[in-house]
mmCIF file of C-alpha atoms in Angstrom:
data_model
loop_
_atom_site.group_PDB
_atom_site.id
_atom_site.type_symbol
_atom_site.label_atom_id
_atom_site.label_comp_id
_atom_site.label_asym_id
_atom_site.label_seq_id
_atom_site.Cartn_x
_atom_site.Cartn_y
_atom_site.Cartn_z
ATOM 1 C CA MET H 21 -76.466 35.476 60.260
ATOM 2 C CA HIS H 22 -78.094 38.838 59.964
ATOM 3 C CA GLU H 23 -80.993 40.396 58.188
ATOM 4 C CA ILE H 24 -80.648 43.342 55.803
ATOM 5 C CA ASN H 25 -83.746 45.365 55.206
ATOM 6 C CA ILE H 26 -84.170 46.148 51.502
ATOM 7 C CA GLU H 27 -87.789 47.227 50.891
ATOM 8 C CA LYS H 28 -87.459 47.829 47.187
ATOM 9 C CA LYS H 29 -89.814 47.100 44.345
ATOM 10 C CA ILE H 30 -88.624 44.076 42.391
ATOM 11 C CA LEU H 31 -89.184 45.950 39.134
ATOM 12 C CA MET H 32 -87.616 49.157 40.458
ATOM 13 C CA LYS H 33 -85.085 49.295 37.617
ATOM 14 C CA ASN H 34 -87.812 48.776 34.994
ATOM 15 C CA ASP H 35 -89.958 51.438 36.641
ATOM 16 C CA GLU H 36 -87.055 53.905 36.752
ATOM 17 C CA ILE H 37 -86.295 53.401 33.060
ATOM 18 C CA ALA H 38 -90.018 53.702 32.257
ATOM 19 C CA SER H 39 -90.250 56.981 34.188
ATOM 20 C CA GLY H 40 -87.292 58.343 32.244
ATOM 21 C CA THR H 41 -88.874 57.311 28.944
ATOM 22 C CA ARG H 42 -92.204 58.856 29.947
ATOM 23 C CA LEU H 43 -90.444 62.122 30.724
ATOM 24 C CA ALA H 44 -88.644 62.007 27.357
ATOM 25 C CA PHE H 45 -91.952 61.368 25.546
ATOM 26 C CA ARG H 46 -93.611 64.247 27.400
ATOM 27 C CA LYS H 47 -90.787 66.631 26.540
ATOM 28 C CA MET H 48 -91.225 65.699 22.885
ATOM 29 C CA GLY H 49 -95.003 66.208 23.191
ATOM 30 C CA ILE H 50 -95.694 62.527 22.480
ATOM 31 C CA PHE H 51 -98.689 60.694 23.938
ATOM 32 C CA ALA H 52 -97.753 57.006 24.213
ATOM 33 C CA ILE H 53 -100.188 54.127 24.608
ATOM 34 C CA ASN H 54 -99.448 50.489 25.392
ATOM 35 C CA MET H 55 -101.836 48.005 23.782
ATOM 36 C CA VAL H 56 -102.105 44.615 25.454
ATOM 37 C CA SER H 57 -104.236 41.510 24.891
ATOM 38 C CA SER H 58 -104.087 37.811 24.195
ATOM 39 C CA PRO H 59 -102.768 36.817 20.741
ATOM 40 C CA GLY H 60 -105.398 37.146 18.034
ATOM 41 C CA SER H 61 -107.734 39.663 19.672
ATOM 42 C CA GLY H 62 -107.138 42.130 16.834
ATOM 43 C CA LYS H 63 -104.551 44.536 18.252
ATOM 44 C CA THR H 64 -102.779 45.014 14.933
ATOM 45 C CA SER H 65 -106.090 45.369 13.060
ATOM 46 C CA ILE H 66 -107.276 48.053 15.481
ATOM 47 C CA ILE H 67 -103.987 49.899 15.050
ATOM 48 C CA GLU H 68 -104.284 49.610 11.246
ATOM 49 C CA GLU H 69 -107.827 50.967 11.282
ATOM 50 C CA SER H 70 -106.867 53.699 13.758
ATOM 51 C CA VAL H 71 -103.863 54.961 11.816
ATOM 52 C CA LYS H 72 -105.863 54.877 8.574
ATOM 53 C CA LYS H 73 -108.533 56.990 10.188
ATOM 54 C CA LEU H 74 -106.211 59.325 12.093
ATOM 55 C CA GLY H 75 -103.044 59.186 10.041
ATOM 56 C CA VAL H 76 -103.908 61.170 6.977
ATOM 57 C CA LYS H 77 -105.474 64.148 8.645
ATOM 58 C CA ALA H 78 -103.667 64.236 12.002
ATOM 59 C CA GLY H 79 -100.191 63.004 10.989
ATOM 60 C CA GLY H 80 -97.552 62.526 13.617
ATOM 61 C CA ILE H 81 -98.318 58.890 14.428
ATOM 62 C CA ALA H 82 -95.791 56.100 14.814
ATOM 63 C CA VAL H 83 -96.076 52.513 15.951
ATOM 64 C CA ILE H 84 -93.731 50.221 17.876
ATOM 65 C CA GLU H 85 -94.529 46.557 17.323
ATOM 66 C CA GLY H 86 -93.570 43.915 19.870
ATOM 67 C CA ASP H 87 -93.545 40.263 18.848
ATOM 68 C CA GLN H 88 -91.485 37.239 19.733
ATOM 69 C CA GLU H 89 -90.406 36.866 16.114
ATOM 70 C CA THR H 90 -90.817 38.324 12.575
ATOM 71 C CA GLU H 91 -91.341 41.811 11.145
ATOM 72 C CA LEU H 92 -94.787 40.942 9.759
ATOM 73 C CA ASP H 93 -96.667 43.458 11.917
ATOM 74 C CA LYS H 94 -94.219 46.270 11.146
ATOM 75 C CA LYS H 95 -94.853 45.671 7.434
ATOM 76 C CA ARG H 96 -98.638 45.643 7.970
ATOM 77 C CA ILE H 97 -98.461 49.037 9.686
ATOM 78 C CA GLU H 98 -96.077 50.524 7.127
ATOM 79 C CA ARG H 99 -98.530 49.573 4.374
ATOM 80 C CA CYS H 100 -100.951 51.997 6.063
ATOM 81 C CA GLY H 101 -98.441 54.791 5.496
ATOM 82 C CA VAL H 102 -97.256 55.130 9.076
ATOM 83 C CA PRO H 103 -93.675 54.583 10.334
ATOM 84 C CA ALA H 104 -93.254 51.419 12.370
ATOM 85 C CA HIS H 105 -90.428 49.948 14.405
ATOM 86 C CA GLN H 106 -90.308 46.249 15.236
ATOM 87 C CA ILE H 107 -88.963 44.902 18.509
ATOM 88 C CA THR H 108 -88.525 41.148 18.535
ATOM 89 C CA THR H 109 -88.371 39.884 22.072
ATOM 90 C CA GLY H 110 -87.021 36.400 21.277
ATOM 91 C CA ARG H 111 -87.824 34.262 24.274
ATOM 92 C CA ALA H 112 -89.326 37.055 26.358
ATOM 93 C CA CYS H 113 -93.098 37.064 26.644
ATOM 94 C CA HIS H 114 -93.552 40.829 27.073
ATOM 95 C CA LEU H 115 -91.981 44.168 26.235
ATOM 96 C CA ASP H 116 -90.084 45.856 29.049
ATOM 97 C CA ALA H 117 -89.005 49.430 29.692
ATOM 98 C CA GLU H 118 -85.456 48.829 28.490
ATOM 99 C CA MET H 119 -86.640 47.643 25.073
ATOM 100 C CA ILE H 120 -88.757 50.774 24.601
ATOM 101 C CA CYS H 121 -85.933 52.949 25.898
ATOM 102 C CA SER H 122 -83.594 51.519 23.260
ATOM 103 C CA ALA H 123 -86.159 52.493 20.599
ATOM 104 C CA LEU H 124 -86.075 56.133 21.788
ATOM 105 C CA GLU H 125 -83.579 57.145 19.120
ATOM 106 C CA TRP H 126 -85.914 55.832 16.397
ATOM 107 C CA VAL H 127 -88.807 57.682 18.038
ATOM 108 C CA MET H 128 -86.797 60.927 18.063
ATOM 109 C CA ASP H 129 -86.117 60.534 14.342
ATOM 110 C CA GLN H 130 -89.861 60.645 13.593
ATOM 111 C CA LYS H 131 -90.909 64.183 12.878
ATOM 112 C CA ASN H 132 -93.736 66.009 14.681
ATOM 113 C CA LEU H 133 -94.802 62.901 16.520
ATOM 114 C CA LYS H 134 -97.925 63.331 18.650
ATOM 115 C CA LEU H 135 -99.077 59.752 19.168
ATOM 116 C CA LEU H 136 -96.969 56.658 19.715
ATOM 117 C CA ILE H 137 -98.802 53.346 19.735
ATOM 118 C CA ILE H 138 -96.889 50.454 21.303
ATOM 119 C CA GLU H 139 -98.293 47.030 20.515
ATOM 120 C CA ASN H 140 -97.188 44.616 23.210
ATOM 121 C CA VAL H 141 -96.555 40.896 22.768
ATOM 122 C CA GLY H 142 -99.840 38.966 22.778
ATOM 123 C CA ASN H 143 -100.055 37.796 26.396
ATOM 124 C CA MET H 144 -102.577 38.483 29.139
ATOM 125 C CA VAL H 145 -100.301 37.772 32.081
ATOM 126 C CA CYS H 146 -96.818 39.279 32.008
ATOM 127 C CA PRO H 147 -97.379 42.716 30.398
ATOM 128 C CA ALA H 148 -99.484 43.668 33.437
ATOM 129 C CA GLU H 149 -96.359 44.150 35.552
ATOM 130 C CA TYR H 150 -94.158 46.083 33.119
ATOM 131 C CA ASP H 151 -94.474 49.843 32.843
ATOM 132 C CA LEU H 152 -93.088 50.859 29.442
ATOM 133 C CA GLY H 153 -93.281 54.628 29.951
ATOM 134 C CA GLU H 154 -96.728 54.958 28.409
ATOM 135 C CA GLU H 155 -99.454 57.383 29.493
ATOM 136 C CA MET H 156 -102.240 54.899 29.011
ATOM 137 C CA MET H 157 -102.634 51.113 28.891
ATOM 138 C CA VAL H 158 -105.320 49.752 26.599
ATOM 139 C CA VAL H 159 -106.481 46.146 26.959
ATOM 140 C CA ILE H 160 -108.310 44.472 24.073
ATOM 141 C CA LEU H 161 -110.738 41.606 24.450
ATOM 142 C CA SER H 162 -112.416 40.030 21.435
ATOM 143 C CA VAL H 163 -115.849 38.436 21.514
ATOM 144 C CA ALA H 164 -114.290 35.210 20.206
ATOM 145 C CA GLU H 165 -112.783 34.911 23.702
ATOM 146 C CA GLY H 166 -114.950 34.654 26.819
ATOM 147 C CA ASP H 167 -116.877 37.425 28.549
ATOM 148 C CA ASP H 168 -115.428 36.079 31.823
ATOM 149 C CA LYS H 169 -111.854 36.896 30.757
ATOM 150 C CA PRO H 170 -111.560 39.995 32.976
ATOM 151 C CA LEU H 171 -112.227 37.759 35.992
ATOM 152 C CA LYS H 172 -109.623 35.236 34.839
ATOM 153 C CA TYR H 173 -106.883 37.814 34.204
ATOM 154 C CA PRO H 174 -107.631 40.457 36.844
ATOM 155 C CA ALA H 175 -104.086 41.838 37.074
ATOM 156 C CA LEU H 176 -104.109 43.013 33.461
ATOM 157 C CA PHE H 177 -107.612 44.502 33.608
ATOM 158 C CA ASN H 178 -106.679 46.183 36.875
ATOM 159 C CA ALA H 179 -103.573 47.746 35.323
ATOM 160 C CA ALA H 180 -105.365 49.035 32.206
ATOM 161 C CA ASP H 181 -107.021 52.432 31.709
ATOM 162 C CA VAL H 182 -109.113 51.538 28.667
ATOM 163 C CA LEU H 183 -110.863 48.376 27.463
ATOM 164 C CA ILE H 184 -111.715 47.775 23.813
ATOM 165 C CA ILE H 185 -114.162 44.939 23.161
ATOM 166 C CA ASN H 186 -113.320 43.982 19.571
ATOM 167 C CA LYS H 187 -114.813 41.827 16.782
ATOM 168 C CA ILE H 188 -118.328 42.749 17.896
ATOM 169 C CA ASP H 189 -119.627 41.846 14.423
ATOM 170 C CA LEU H 190 -119.037 38.205 15.441
ATOM 171 C CA THR H 191 -121.211 38.456 18.567
ATOM 172 C CA PRO H 192 -124.233 36.625 17.043
ATOM 173 C CA GLN H 193 -121.968 33.642 16.298
ATOM 174 C CA THR H 194 -120.788 33.383 19.914
ATOM 175 C CA ASN H 195 -122.315 33.199 23.390
ATOM 176 C CA PHE H 196 -120.330 36.304 24.368
ATOM 177 C CA ASP H 197 -122.479 38.792 26.272
ATOM 178 C CA ILE H 198 -121.064 42.313 25.813
ATOM 179 C CA GLU H 199 -122.912 43.740 28.813
ATOM 180 C CA ARG H 200 -121.674 40.900 31.032
ATOM 181 C CA ALA H 201 -118.099 41.443 29.794
ATOM 182 C CA LYS H 202 -118.367 45.148 30.640
ATOM 183 C CA LYS H 203 -119.783 44.341 34.062
ATOM 184 C CA ASN H 204 -116.983 41.858 34.759
ATOM 185 C CA ALA H 205 -114.319 44.342 33.661
ATOM 186 C CA LEU H 206 -115.787 47.133 35.772
ATOM 187 C CA LYS H 207 -115.859 44.832 38.803
ATOM 188 C CA ILE H 208 -112.089 44.495 38.487
ATOM 189 C CA ASN H 209 -111.477 48.118 37.579
ATOM 190 C CA PRO H 210 -114.352 50.601 38.028
ATOM 191 C CA GLY H 211 -112.267 53.330 36.344
ATOM 192 C CA LEU H 212 -112.018 51.565 32.952
ATOM 193 C CA LYS H 213 -113.209 53.487 29.908
ATOM 194 C CA ILE H 214 -114.825 51.004 27.512
ATOM 195 C CA PHE H 215 -115.165 51.011 23.714
ATOM 196 C CA THR H 216 -116.767 48.382 21.476
ATOM 197 C CA THR H 217 -115.313 47.982 17.978
ATOM 198 C CA SER H 218 -115.308 45.920 14.814
ATOM 199 C CA CYS H 219 -112.473 46.275 12.320
ATOM 200 C CA THR H 220 -114.631 44.477 9.729
ATOM 201 C CA THR H 221 -117.642 46.805 9.839
ATOM 202 C CA GLY H 222 -115.777 49.819 11.231
ATOM 203 C CA GLU H 223 -118.256 50.130 14.083
ATOM 204 C CA GLY H 224 -116.873 52.011 17.083
ATOM 205 C CA ILE H 225 -113.553 52.879 15.407
ATOM 206 C CA THR H 226 -114.583 56.526 14.982
ATOM 207 C CA GLU H 227 -115.388 56.879 18.697
ATOM 208 C CA TRP H 228 -112.116 55.205 19.716
ATOM 209 C CA CYS H 229 -110.104 57.368 17.290
ATOM 210 C CA ALA H 230 -111.793 60.563 18.473
ATOM 211 C CA PHE H 231 -110.855 59.595 22.034
ATOM 212 C CA ILE H 232 -107.139 59.026 21.347
ATOM 213 C CA ALA H 233 -106.914 61.976 18.954
ATOM 214 C CA GLY H 234 -108.334 64.144 21.743
ATOM 215 C CA LEU H 235 -105.771 62.860 24.221
ATOM 216 C CA ALA H 236 -102.877 63.235 21.791
ATOM 217 C CA ALA H 237 -103.959 66.804 20.974
ATOM 218 C CA LYS H 238 -104.372 67.685 24.629
ATOM 219 C CA GLY H 239 -100.845 66.552 25.313
ATOM 220 C CA THR H 240 -99.636 64.436 28.133
ATOM 221 C CA GLU H 241 -101.307 65.716 31.261
ATOM 222 C CA VAL H 242 -103.566 62.700 31.710
ATOM 223 C CA LYS H 243 -101.708 60.807 34.391
ATOM 224 C CA GLU H 244 -99.724 62.146 37.283
ATOM 225 C CA MET Z 20 -94.101 33.119 32.381
ATOM 226 C CA HIS Z 21 -92.008 36.111 33.379
ATOM 227 C CA GLU Z 22 -90.973 34.641 36.729
ATOM 228 C CA ILE Z 23 -87.467 33.843 35.448
ATOM 229 C CA SER Z 24 -86.852 37.447 34.423
ATOM 230 C CA LEU Z 25 -88.205 38.601 37.796
ATOM 231 C CA ILE Z 26 -85.795 36.264 39.613
ATOM 232 C CA LYS Z 27 -82.918 37.540 37.477
ATOM 233 C CA THR Z 28 -83.788 41.110 38.496
ATOM 234 C CA ILE Z 29 -84.153 40.089 42.153
ATOM 235 C CA LEU Z 30 -80.756 38.351 42.186
ATOM 236 C CA GLU Z 31 -79.098 41.388 40.576
ATOM 237 C CA THR Z 32 -80.492 43.640 43.321
ATOM 238 C CA VAL Z 33 -79.527 41.161 46.048
ATOM 239 C CA LYS Z 34 -75.954 40.792 44.748
ATOM 240 C CA LYS Z 35 -75.571 44.562 44.728
ATOM 241 C CA GLU Z 36 -76.844 44.845 48.319
ATOM 242 C CA MET Z 37 -74.516 42.046 49.423
ATOM 243 C CA THR Z 38 -71.500 43.768 47.884
ATOM 244 C CA VAL Z 39 -72.417 47.032 49.611
ATOM 245 C CA CYS Z 40 -72.708 45.250 52.978
ATOM 246 C CA GLY Z 41 -69.689 43.016 52.433
ATOM 247 C CA ALA Z 42 -71.838 39.907 52.967
ATOM 248 C CA LYS Z 43 -70.336 36.573 51.935
ATOM 249 C CA LYS Z 44 -73.234 34.117 51.941
ATOM 250 C CA LEU Z 45 -76.923 34.451 51.137
ATOM 251 C CA ASN Z 46 -79.228 32.493 53.449
ATOM 252 C CA SER Z 47 -82.625 33.748 52.368
ATOM 253 C CA ILE Z 48 -84.575 36.352 50.423
ATOM 254 C CA THR Z 49 -87.996 37.547 51.589
ATOM 255 C CA LEU Z 50 -90.404 38.887 48.991
ATOM 256 C CA ARG Z 51 -93.825 40.510 49.235
ATOM 257 C CA VAL Z 52 -96.173 39.352 46.460
ATOM 258 C CA GLY Z 53 -99.665 40.804 46.173
ATOM 259 C CA THR Z 54 -102.566 38.494 45.344
ATOM 260 C CA LEU Z 55 -103.592 40.795 42.472
ATOM 261 C CA THR Z 56 -100.319 40.468 40.568
ATOM 262 C CA ALA Z 57 -99.595 38.287 37.569
ATOM 263 C CA VAL Z 58 -96.973 36.415 39.580
ATOM 264 C CA GLU Z 59 -97.421 32.813 40.622
ATOM 265 C CA PRO Z 60 -95.492 31.872 43.793
ATOM 266 C CA VAL Z 61 -94.993 28.248 42.665
ATOM 267 C CA ALA Z 62 -93.461 29.387 39.363
ATOM 268 C CA LEU Z 63 -91.405 31.995 41.217
ATOM 269 C CA ARG Z 64 -89.935 29.323 43.518
ATOM 270 C CA PHE Z 65 -89.206 27.064 40.570
ATOM 271 C CA ALA Z 66 -87.448 29.909 38.737
ATOM 272 C CA PHE Z 67 -85.500 30.790 41.893
ATOM 273 C CA ASN Z 68 -84.317 27.241 42.524
ATOM 274 C CA SER Z 69 -83.271 26.768 38.891
ATOM 275 C CA SER Z 70 -81.440 30.085 38.845
ATOM 276 C CA ILE Z 71 -79.352 29.471 41.973
ATOM 277 C CA GLU Z 72 -78.461 25.872 41.149
ATOM 278 C CA LYS Z 73 -74.689 25.353 41.030
ATOM 279 C CA THR Z 74 -73.985 28.951 42.057
ATOM 280 C CA ASP Z 75 -72.613 30.280 45.344
ATOM 281 C CA MET Z 76 -76.209 31.064 46.322
ATOM 282 C CA GLN Z 77 -77.436 27.499 45.910
ATOM 283 C CA ASN Z 78 -78.430 26.957 49.542
ATOM 284 C CA ALA Z 79 -80.472 30.132 49.779
ATOM 285 C CA VAL Z 80 -84.180 29.941 50.566
ATOM 286 C CA LEU Z 81 -86.953 32.029 49.033
ATOM 287 C CA GLU Z 82 -89.584 33.269 51.490
ATOM 288 C CA ILE Z 83 -92.749 34.709 49.999
ATOM 289 C CA VAL Z 84 -95.061 36.857 52.086
ATOM 290 C CA GLU Z 85 -98.422 37.063 50.382
ATOM 291 C CA SER Z 86 -100.049 40.483 50.508
ATOM 292 C CA LYS Z 87 -103.805 40.171 50.611
ATOM 293 C CA LEU Z 88 -106.165 42.355 48.701
ATOM 294 C CA LYS Z 89 -107.346 45.107 51.041
ATOM 295 C CA GLY Z 90 -109.596 48.029 50.356
ATOM 296 C CA ARG Z 91 -110.625 51.315 51.928
ATOM 297 C CA CYS Z 92 -114.104 52.729 51.432
ATOM 298 C CA ARG Z 93 -113.946 56.239 49.978
ATOM 299 C CA ASP Z 94 -117.354 57.047 51.464
ATOM 300 C CA CYS Z 95 -116.953 56.105 55.124
ATOM 301 C CA GLY Z 96 -113.203 55.460 55.351
ATOM 302 C CA THR Z 97 -113.472 51.865 56.599
ATOM 303 C CA GLY Z 98 -110.508 49.618 55.780
ATOM 304 C CA PHE Z 99 -111.318 45.931 55.137
ATOM 305 C CA ASN Z 100 -110.110 42.678 53.556
ATOM 306 C CA MET Z 101 -111.596 42.207 50.126
ATOM 307 C CA THR Z 102 -112.841 38.690 49.641
ATOM 308 C CA GLU Z 103 -113.807 39.172 46.021
ATOM 309 C CA LEU Z 104 -112.571 41.659 43.488
ATOM 310 C CA ASP Z 105 -115.816 43.597 43.713
ATOM 311 C CA SER Z 106 -116.195 43.627 47.506
ATOM 312 C CA LEU Z 107 -118.480 46.283 48.868
ATOM 313 C CA CYS Z 108 -117.766 48.168 52.070
ATOM 314 C CA PRO Z 109 -118.955 45.946 54.967
ATOM 315 C CA ILE Z 110 -119.991 48.998 57.023
ATOM 316 C CA CYS Z 111 -121.873 51.309 54.652
ATOM 317 C CA GLY Z 112 -122.306 49.028 51.629
ATOM 318 C CA GLY Z 113 -120.588 51.586 49.367
ATOM 319 C CA GLY Z 114 -118.927 50.438 46.171
ATOM 320 C CA ASP Z 115 -116.361 53.224 45.804
ATOM 321 C CA VAL Z 116 -113.447 51.274 47.213
ATOM 322 C CA LYS Z 117 -109.766 52.109 46.878
ATOM 323 C CA ARG Z 118 -107.428 49.106 46.829
ATOM 324 C CA VAL Z 119 -104.722 49.687 49.430
ATOM 325 C CA SER Z 120 -102.789 46.451 49.069
ATOM 326 C CA GLY Z 121 -102.591 43.338 46.947
ATOM 327 C CA THR Z 122 -100.556 44.634 43.992
ATOM 328 C CA GLU Z 123 -97.089 44.675 45.575
ATOM 329 C CA LEU Z 124 -93.997 43.008 44.136
ATOM 330 C CA ASP Z 125 -91.264 43.924 46.616
ATOM 331 C CA ILE Z 126 -88.029 42.610 48.039
ATOM 332 C CA ILE Z 127 -88.524 43.002 51.788
ATOM 333 C CA SER Z 128 -85.180 41.787 53.103
ATOM 334 C CA ILE Z 129 -82.322 39.334 52.789
ATOM 335 C CA ASP Z 130 -80.576 37.228 55.388
ATOM 336 C CA VAL Z 131 -76.816 36.943 54.964
ATOM 337 C CA ASP Z 132 -73.626 35.858 56.690
#
């Protein structure tokens, strides 16, 4: 019987692939974001509103959709006039670096791409651990959920760079307290940048779009 | 939910290490799991036991070392155990705290024959 010291990250292979993808994106001048949330928080709607607002004038946007099944989200995005690629994960509950890496060829076929939006599988647990090669992770929380959600799913809120509180037009119909949600999220991750949006009224979408357009234009020097 | 895919990745790494060392039998794997990860030790054990069933690794044991959430105050440099996610520095009361542990997901070692 003898012990062999390993000291390796469990997800080392995923992280290596993700680093390679990130480098490839950077070389192509692409700013990639990974959008995560529970199912039904409005990820696809935010992407639709964002590409509508950004797409026409900025151009160079593409979307990768991750779902367990169907191409429904890809079709929704394509209807907005933006190229979309669907990854169906089957039984897997999250996207991983290998799946994004195998979509690289499709990404390279898109001309003059500046912004790549990756919509992860709706899940607040597993995506926290998987680096996809993005520059920025965006977590979405809708007011139809609870304002204590950051405290219940700390790993995801800790991993994210940006929080979007969505469906704020519904706030009067719920007991969701936006300020309390922000406070809870900042407890977990004091560095979070927070936006509040409604895809129904359009509130906050301009601010969010200006933020990502600025990052995409600036290039990919945000994270080390 | 992703514990099975984590175990699959762990076993791939372990098999590779065993081949390199010429080890024949796996006795145990020791992991380091931070308290601020989305990984549940009970689910991890369940996934491990199901994955090694009826294989040549079936008698192996999974050891999990929990890595507690620890912080270091950026103002006064004090290192301390965080009891809550928003712990303040116990010395100066500062809130600018860097997390130094609690997010690890590592394979520490294996024991083989």
